[in-house]
Short mmCIF file of C-alpha atoms and ligand atoms in Angstrom, two decimals:
data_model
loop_
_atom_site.label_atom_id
_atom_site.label_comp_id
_atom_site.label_asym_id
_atom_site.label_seq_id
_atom_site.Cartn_x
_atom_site.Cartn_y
_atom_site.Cartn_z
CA UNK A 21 131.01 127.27 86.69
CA UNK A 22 127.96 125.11 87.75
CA UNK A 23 128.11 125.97 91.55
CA UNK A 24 127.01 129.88 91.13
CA UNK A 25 124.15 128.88 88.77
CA UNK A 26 122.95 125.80 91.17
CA UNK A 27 122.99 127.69 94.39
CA UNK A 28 121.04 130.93 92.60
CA UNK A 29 118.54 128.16 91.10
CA UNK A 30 117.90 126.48 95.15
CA UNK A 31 117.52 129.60 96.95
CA UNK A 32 114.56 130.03 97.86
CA UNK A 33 112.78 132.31 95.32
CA UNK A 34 112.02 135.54 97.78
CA UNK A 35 111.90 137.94 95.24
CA UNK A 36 108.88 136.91 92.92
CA UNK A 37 107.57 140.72 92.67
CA UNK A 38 106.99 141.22 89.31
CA UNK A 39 107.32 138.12 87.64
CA UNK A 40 104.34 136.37 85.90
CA UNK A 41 102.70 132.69 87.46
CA UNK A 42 104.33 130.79 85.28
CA UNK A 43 107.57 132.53 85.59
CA UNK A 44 106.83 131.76 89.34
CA UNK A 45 105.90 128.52 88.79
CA UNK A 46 109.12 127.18 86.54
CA UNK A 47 111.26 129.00 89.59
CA UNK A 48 109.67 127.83 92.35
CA UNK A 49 110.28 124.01 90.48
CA UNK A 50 113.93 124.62 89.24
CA UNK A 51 114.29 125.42 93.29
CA UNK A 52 112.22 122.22 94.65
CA UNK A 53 114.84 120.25 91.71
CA UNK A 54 117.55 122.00 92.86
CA UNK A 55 117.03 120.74 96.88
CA UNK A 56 116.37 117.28 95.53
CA UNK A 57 112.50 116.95 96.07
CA UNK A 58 111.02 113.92 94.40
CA UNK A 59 107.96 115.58 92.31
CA UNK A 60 109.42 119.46 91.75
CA UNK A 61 107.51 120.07 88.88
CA UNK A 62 103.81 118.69 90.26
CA UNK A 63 105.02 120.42 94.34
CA UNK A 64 105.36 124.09 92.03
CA UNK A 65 102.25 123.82 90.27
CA UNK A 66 100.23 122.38 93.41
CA UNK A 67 101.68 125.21 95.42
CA UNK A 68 101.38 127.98 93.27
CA UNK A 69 97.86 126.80 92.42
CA UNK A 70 96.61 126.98 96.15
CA UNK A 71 98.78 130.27 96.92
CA UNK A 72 96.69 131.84 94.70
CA UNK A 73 93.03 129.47 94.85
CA UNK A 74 93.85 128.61 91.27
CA UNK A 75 92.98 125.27 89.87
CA UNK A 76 94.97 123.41 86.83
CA UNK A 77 92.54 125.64 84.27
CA UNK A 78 92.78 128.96 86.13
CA UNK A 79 96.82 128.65 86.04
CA UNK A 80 96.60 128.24 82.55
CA UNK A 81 94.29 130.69 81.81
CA UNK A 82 96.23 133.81 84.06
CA UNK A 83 99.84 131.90 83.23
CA UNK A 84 100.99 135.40 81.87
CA UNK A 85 99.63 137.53 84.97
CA UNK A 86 101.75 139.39 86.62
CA UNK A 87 101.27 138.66 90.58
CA UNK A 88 100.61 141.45 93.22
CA UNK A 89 103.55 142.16 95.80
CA UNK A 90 101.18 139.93 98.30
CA UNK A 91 100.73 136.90 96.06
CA UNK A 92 104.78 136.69 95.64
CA UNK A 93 105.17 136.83 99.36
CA UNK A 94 102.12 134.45 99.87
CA UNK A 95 103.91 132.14 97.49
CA UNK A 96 107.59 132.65 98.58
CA UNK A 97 106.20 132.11 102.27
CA UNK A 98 104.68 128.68 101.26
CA UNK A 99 107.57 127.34 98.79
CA UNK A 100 110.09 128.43 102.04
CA UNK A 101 107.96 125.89 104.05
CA UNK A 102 108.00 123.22 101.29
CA UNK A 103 111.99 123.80 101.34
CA UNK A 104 111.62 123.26 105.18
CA UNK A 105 110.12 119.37 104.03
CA UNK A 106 107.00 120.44 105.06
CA UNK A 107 104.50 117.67 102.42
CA UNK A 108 102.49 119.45 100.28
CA UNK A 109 99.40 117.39 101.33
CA UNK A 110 99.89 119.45 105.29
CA UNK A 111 100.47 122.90 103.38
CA UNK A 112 97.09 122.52 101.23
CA UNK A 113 95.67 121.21 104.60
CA UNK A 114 93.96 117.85 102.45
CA UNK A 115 94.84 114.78 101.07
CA UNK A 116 92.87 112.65 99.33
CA UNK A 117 91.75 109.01 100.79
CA UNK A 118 89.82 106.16 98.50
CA UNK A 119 88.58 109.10 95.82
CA UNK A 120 87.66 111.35 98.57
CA UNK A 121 88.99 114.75 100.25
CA UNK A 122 90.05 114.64 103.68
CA UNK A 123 91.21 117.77 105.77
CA UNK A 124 94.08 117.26 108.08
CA UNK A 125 96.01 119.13 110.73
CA UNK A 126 99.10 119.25 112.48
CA UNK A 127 97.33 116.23 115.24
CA UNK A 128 96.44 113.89 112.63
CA UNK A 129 98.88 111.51 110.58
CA UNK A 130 98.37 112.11 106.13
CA UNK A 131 96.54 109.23 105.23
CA UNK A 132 98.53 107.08 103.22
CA UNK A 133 97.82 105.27 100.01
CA UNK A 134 98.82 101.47 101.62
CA UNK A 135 96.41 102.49 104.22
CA UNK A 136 93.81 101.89 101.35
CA UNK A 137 94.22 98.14 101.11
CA UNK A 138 92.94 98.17 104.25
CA UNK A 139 89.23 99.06 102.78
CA UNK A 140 89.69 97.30 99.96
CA UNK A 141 90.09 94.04 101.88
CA UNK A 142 87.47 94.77 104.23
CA UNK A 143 85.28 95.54 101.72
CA UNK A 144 86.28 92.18 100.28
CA UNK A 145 85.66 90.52 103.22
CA UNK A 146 82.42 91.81 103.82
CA UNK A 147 81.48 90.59 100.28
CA UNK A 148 82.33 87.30 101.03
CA UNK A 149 80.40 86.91 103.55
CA UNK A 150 77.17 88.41 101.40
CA UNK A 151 76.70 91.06 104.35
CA UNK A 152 77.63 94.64 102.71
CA UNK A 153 74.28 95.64 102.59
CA UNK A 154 73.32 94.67 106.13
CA UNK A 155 73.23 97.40 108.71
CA UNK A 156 76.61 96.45 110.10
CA UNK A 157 78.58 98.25 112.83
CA UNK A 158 82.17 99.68 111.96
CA UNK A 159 84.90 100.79 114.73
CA UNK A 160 88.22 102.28 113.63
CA UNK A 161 90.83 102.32 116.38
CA UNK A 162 93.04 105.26 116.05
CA UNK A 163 91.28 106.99 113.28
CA UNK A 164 93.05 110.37 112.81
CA UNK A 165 91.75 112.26 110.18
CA UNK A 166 88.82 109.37 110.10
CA UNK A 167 90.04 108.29 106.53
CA UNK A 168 89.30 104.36 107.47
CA UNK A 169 86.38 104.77 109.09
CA UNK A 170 84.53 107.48 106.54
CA UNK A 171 85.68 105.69 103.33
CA UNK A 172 84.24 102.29 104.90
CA UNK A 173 80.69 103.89 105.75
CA UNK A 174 80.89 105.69 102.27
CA UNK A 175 80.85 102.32 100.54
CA UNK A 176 78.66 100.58 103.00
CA UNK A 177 75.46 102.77 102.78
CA UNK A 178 73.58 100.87 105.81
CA UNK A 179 76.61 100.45 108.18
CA UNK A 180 77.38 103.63 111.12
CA UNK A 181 80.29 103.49 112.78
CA UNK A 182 82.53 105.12 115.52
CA UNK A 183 86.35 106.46 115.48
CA UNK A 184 88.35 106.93 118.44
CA UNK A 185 91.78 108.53 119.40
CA UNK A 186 93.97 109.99 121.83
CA UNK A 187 94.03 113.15 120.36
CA UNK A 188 90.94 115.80 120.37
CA UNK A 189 91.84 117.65 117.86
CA UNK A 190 92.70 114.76 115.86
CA UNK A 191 88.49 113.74 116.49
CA UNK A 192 87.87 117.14 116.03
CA UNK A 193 89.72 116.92 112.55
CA UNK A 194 87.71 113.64 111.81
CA UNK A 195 84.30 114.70 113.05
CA UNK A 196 84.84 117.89 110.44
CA UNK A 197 85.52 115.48 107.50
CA UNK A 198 82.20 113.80 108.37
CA UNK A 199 80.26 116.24 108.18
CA UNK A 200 81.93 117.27 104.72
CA UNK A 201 81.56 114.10 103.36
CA UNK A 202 77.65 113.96 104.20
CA UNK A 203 78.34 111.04 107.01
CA UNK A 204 78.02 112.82 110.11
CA UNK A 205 74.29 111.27 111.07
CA UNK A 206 76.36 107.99 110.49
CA UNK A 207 79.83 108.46 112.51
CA UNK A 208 80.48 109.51 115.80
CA UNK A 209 83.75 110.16 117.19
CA UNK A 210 85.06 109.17 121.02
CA UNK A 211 88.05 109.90 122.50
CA UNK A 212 89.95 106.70 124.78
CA UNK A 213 92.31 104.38 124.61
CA UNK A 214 92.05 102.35 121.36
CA UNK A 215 88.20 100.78 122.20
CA UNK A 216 88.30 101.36 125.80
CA UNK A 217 85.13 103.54 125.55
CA UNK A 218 83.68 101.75 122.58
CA UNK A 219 80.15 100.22 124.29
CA UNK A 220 78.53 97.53 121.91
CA UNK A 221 81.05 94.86 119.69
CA UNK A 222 81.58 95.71 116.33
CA UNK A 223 81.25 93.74 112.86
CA UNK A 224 83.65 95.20 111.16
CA UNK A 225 86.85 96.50 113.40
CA UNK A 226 89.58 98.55 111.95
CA UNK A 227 93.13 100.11 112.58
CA UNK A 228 96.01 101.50 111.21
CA UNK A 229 97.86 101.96 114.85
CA UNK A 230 101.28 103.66 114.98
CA UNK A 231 103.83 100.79 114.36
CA UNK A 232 107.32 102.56 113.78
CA UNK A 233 109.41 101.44 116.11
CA UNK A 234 110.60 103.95 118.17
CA UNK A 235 114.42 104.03 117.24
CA UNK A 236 113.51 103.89 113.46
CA UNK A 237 112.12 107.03 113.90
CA UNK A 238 115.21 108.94 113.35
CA UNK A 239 115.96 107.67 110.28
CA UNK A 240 112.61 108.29 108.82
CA UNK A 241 111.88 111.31 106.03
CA UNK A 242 112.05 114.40 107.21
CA UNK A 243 108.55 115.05 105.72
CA UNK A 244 107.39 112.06 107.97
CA UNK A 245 109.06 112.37 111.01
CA UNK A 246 108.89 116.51 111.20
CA UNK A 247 105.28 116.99 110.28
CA UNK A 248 103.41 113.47 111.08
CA UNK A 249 102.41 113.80 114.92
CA UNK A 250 104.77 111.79 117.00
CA UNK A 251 101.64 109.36 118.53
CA UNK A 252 100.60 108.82 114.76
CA UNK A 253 104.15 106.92 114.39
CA UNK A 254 105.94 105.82 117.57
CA UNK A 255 104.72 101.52 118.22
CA UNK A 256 107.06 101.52 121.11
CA UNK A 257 110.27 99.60 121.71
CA UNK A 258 109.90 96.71 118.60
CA UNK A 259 106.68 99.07 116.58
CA UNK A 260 104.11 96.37 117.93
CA UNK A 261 102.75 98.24 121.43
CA UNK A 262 99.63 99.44 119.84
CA UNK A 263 98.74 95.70 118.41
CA UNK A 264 99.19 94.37 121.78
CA UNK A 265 96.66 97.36 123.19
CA UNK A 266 94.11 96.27 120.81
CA UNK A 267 94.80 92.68 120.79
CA UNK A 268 94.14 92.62 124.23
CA UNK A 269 90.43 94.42 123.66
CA UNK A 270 89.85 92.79 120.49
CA UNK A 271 87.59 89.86 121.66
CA UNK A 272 85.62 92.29 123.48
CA UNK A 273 84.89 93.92 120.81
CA UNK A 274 83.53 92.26 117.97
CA UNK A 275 80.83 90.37 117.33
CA UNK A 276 80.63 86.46 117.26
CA UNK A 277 80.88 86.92 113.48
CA UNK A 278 83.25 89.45 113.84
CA UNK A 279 86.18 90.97 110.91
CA UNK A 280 89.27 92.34 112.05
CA UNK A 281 91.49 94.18 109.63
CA UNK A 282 94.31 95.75 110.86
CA UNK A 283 97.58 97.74 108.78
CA UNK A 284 100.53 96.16 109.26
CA UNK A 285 104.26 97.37 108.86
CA UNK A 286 106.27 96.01 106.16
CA UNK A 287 108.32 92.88 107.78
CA UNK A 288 105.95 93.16 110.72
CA UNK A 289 103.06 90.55 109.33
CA UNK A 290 103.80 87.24 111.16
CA UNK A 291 104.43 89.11 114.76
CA UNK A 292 101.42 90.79 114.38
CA UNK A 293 99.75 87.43 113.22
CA UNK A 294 101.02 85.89 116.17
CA UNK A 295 99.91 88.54 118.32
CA UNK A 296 96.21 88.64 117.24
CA UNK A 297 96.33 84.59 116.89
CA UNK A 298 96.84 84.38 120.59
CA UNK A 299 93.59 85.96 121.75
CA UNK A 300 92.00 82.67 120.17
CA UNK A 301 91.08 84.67 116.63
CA UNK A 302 91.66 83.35 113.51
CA UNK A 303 93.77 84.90 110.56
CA UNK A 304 92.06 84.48 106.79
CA UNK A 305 93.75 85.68 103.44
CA UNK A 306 95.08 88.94 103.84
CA UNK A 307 95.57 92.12 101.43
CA UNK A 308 98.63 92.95 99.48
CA UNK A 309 99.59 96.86 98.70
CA UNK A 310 100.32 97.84 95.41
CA UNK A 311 103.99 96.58 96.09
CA UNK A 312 103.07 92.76 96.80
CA UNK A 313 103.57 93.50 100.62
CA UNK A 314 101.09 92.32 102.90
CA UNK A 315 99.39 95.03 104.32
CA UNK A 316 96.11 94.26 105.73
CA UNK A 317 95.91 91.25 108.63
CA UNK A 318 92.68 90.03 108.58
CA UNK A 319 91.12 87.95 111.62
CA UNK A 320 87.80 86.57 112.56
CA UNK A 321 85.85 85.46 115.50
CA UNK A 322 85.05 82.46 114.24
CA UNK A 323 86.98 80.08 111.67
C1 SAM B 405 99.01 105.67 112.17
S1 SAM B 405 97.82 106.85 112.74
C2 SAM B 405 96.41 106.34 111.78
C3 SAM B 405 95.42 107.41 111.52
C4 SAM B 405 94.31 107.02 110.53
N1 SAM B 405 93.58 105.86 111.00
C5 SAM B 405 94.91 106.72 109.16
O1 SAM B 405 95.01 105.56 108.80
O2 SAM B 405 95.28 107.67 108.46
C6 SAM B 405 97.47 106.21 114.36
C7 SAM B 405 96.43 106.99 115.12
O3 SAM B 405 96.27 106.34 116.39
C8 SAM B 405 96.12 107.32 117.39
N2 SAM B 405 96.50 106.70 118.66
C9 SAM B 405 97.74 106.48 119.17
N3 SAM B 405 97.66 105.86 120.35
C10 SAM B 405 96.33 105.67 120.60
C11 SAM B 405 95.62 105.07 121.68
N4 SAM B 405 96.25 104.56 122.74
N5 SAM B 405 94.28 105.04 121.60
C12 SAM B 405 93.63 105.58 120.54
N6 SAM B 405 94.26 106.15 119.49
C13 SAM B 405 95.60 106.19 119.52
C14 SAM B 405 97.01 108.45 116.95
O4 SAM B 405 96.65 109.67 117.55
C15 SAM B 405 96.78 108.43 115.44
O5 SAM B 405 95.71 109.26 115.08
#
């Protein structure tokens, strides 16, 4: 008796002509339920919301509308994708970083929520030191979207900095959100290898390199491993190639009073330690994720 009623409620809904948004809306999340999504509810109204340019308010306000024969194919084209695993976050084409909006594309990895205990403990680092108002020079190695890099010169309002990356459009993607987030005259954007390019030392350096290792990629979501760009992910054999590519700069390029803060994987902190700890730097109190992992390696130039 169930089975009928189930596989009517997870097709996809195709034929939203005449029904109102909210009607919409409750089918489009009895589907995204129905296929097992995490958040169905919070996916519908997101969705539905940015098929049609509606915020929260405005889908209230028209929930009894009746849409047009090209907003039910507008949103049965964008729930199809959702049902494909595609994250909501690369549909809307933003995600939100530290408090602020970022624009992504199909070149540059979502920014992550762990990724933000990187800031925070750079920040924190910083403050130690007494030196977040000096006019201090940030570099983010592998900076996507530019998330790490643009949050840090948002809260440091004398510092500039410069992102690199392999991938243009993934600088392209990061010089846009500069200029969006009013940092542009502050951030400029280089493609290379990690800091190959990168001319003066830095005070503050950053990254959040890829560190899956390459056969746990398989087994990853299919939201991750479909839709994040492979070079975003893959660390090589063990996850811990791109640490060794910047460990190898790293000297180079900081200053003598130099921070490092780099991501690390979960179970991947002491290797990564050990790998930074043998170009002569030394580690100092790291940052814990909201889950009591730690997440950002901190190293310095000097003791
Ligand atoms: C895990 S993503 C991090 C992106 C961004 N920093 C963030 O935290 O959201 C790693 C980034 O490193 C870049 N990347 C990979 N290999 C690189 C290399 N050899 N040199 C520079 N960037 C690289 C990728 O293109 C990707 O943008």
């Amino acid at each position: 008796m169930t089975r009928p009623a189930l596989a009517r409620a997870a097709a996809p809904p195709d034929t939203l002509a005449g029904a109102s948004i909210d009607t919409a809306r409750r089918r489009l999340a009895r589907c995204f339920r129905a296929h097992g999504f995490e958040a169905p509810a919070l996916d519908a109204r997101i969705l539905v919301g940015h098929a049609l340019g509606l915020d929260h308010t405005g889908l209230a306000a028209q929930a009894n509308r009746v849409l047009t024969p090209e907003e039910a194919g507008a949103i049965a084209e964008i729930s199809a994708r959702r049902l494909a695993h595609e994250p909501v976050a690369r549909i809307r084409g933003e995600k939100e970083f530290w408090g602020l909006p970022f624009k992504v594309n199909s070149e540059t990895l979502l920014p992550r929520p762990e990724t933000e205990t990187v800031v925070e403990t750079a920040l924190a680092a910083l403050d130690r030191d007494h030196r977040k108002s000096q006019a201090l020079r940030v570099v983010d190695l592998g900076t996507g979207s530019g998330a790490l890099l643009l949050a840090l010169l948002g809260e440091l309002p004398r510092a500039c900095g410069i992102g690199t990356d392999i991938s243009i459009a993934a600088l392209q993607c990061a010089r846009d959100n500069a200029v969006a987030l009013r940092l542009s005259a502050r951030a400029s954007f280089v493609a290379c290898d990690y800091g190959a390019a990168v001319g003066a030392p830095a005070d503050l350096l950053v990254s959040n390199p890829p560190y899956v290792a390459r056969t746990d990629i398989a087994a990853l979501q299919a939201e991750v491993r479909e839709f994040d760009p492979r070079r975003a992910l893959d660390g090589g054999p063990d996850g811990l190639d791109g640490y060794r590519a910047i460990a190898s700069q790293a000297r180079g390029l900081l200053t003598p009073e130099g921070i490092l803060v780099v991501e690390v994987g979960q179970g991947q902190f002491a290797a990564v330690t050990a790998i930074f700890a043998a170009t002569g730097l030394e580690p100092a109190a790291p940052g814990y994720d909201l889950s009591g992992i730690p997440r950002a390696l901190v190293m310095r130039a000097w003791p």
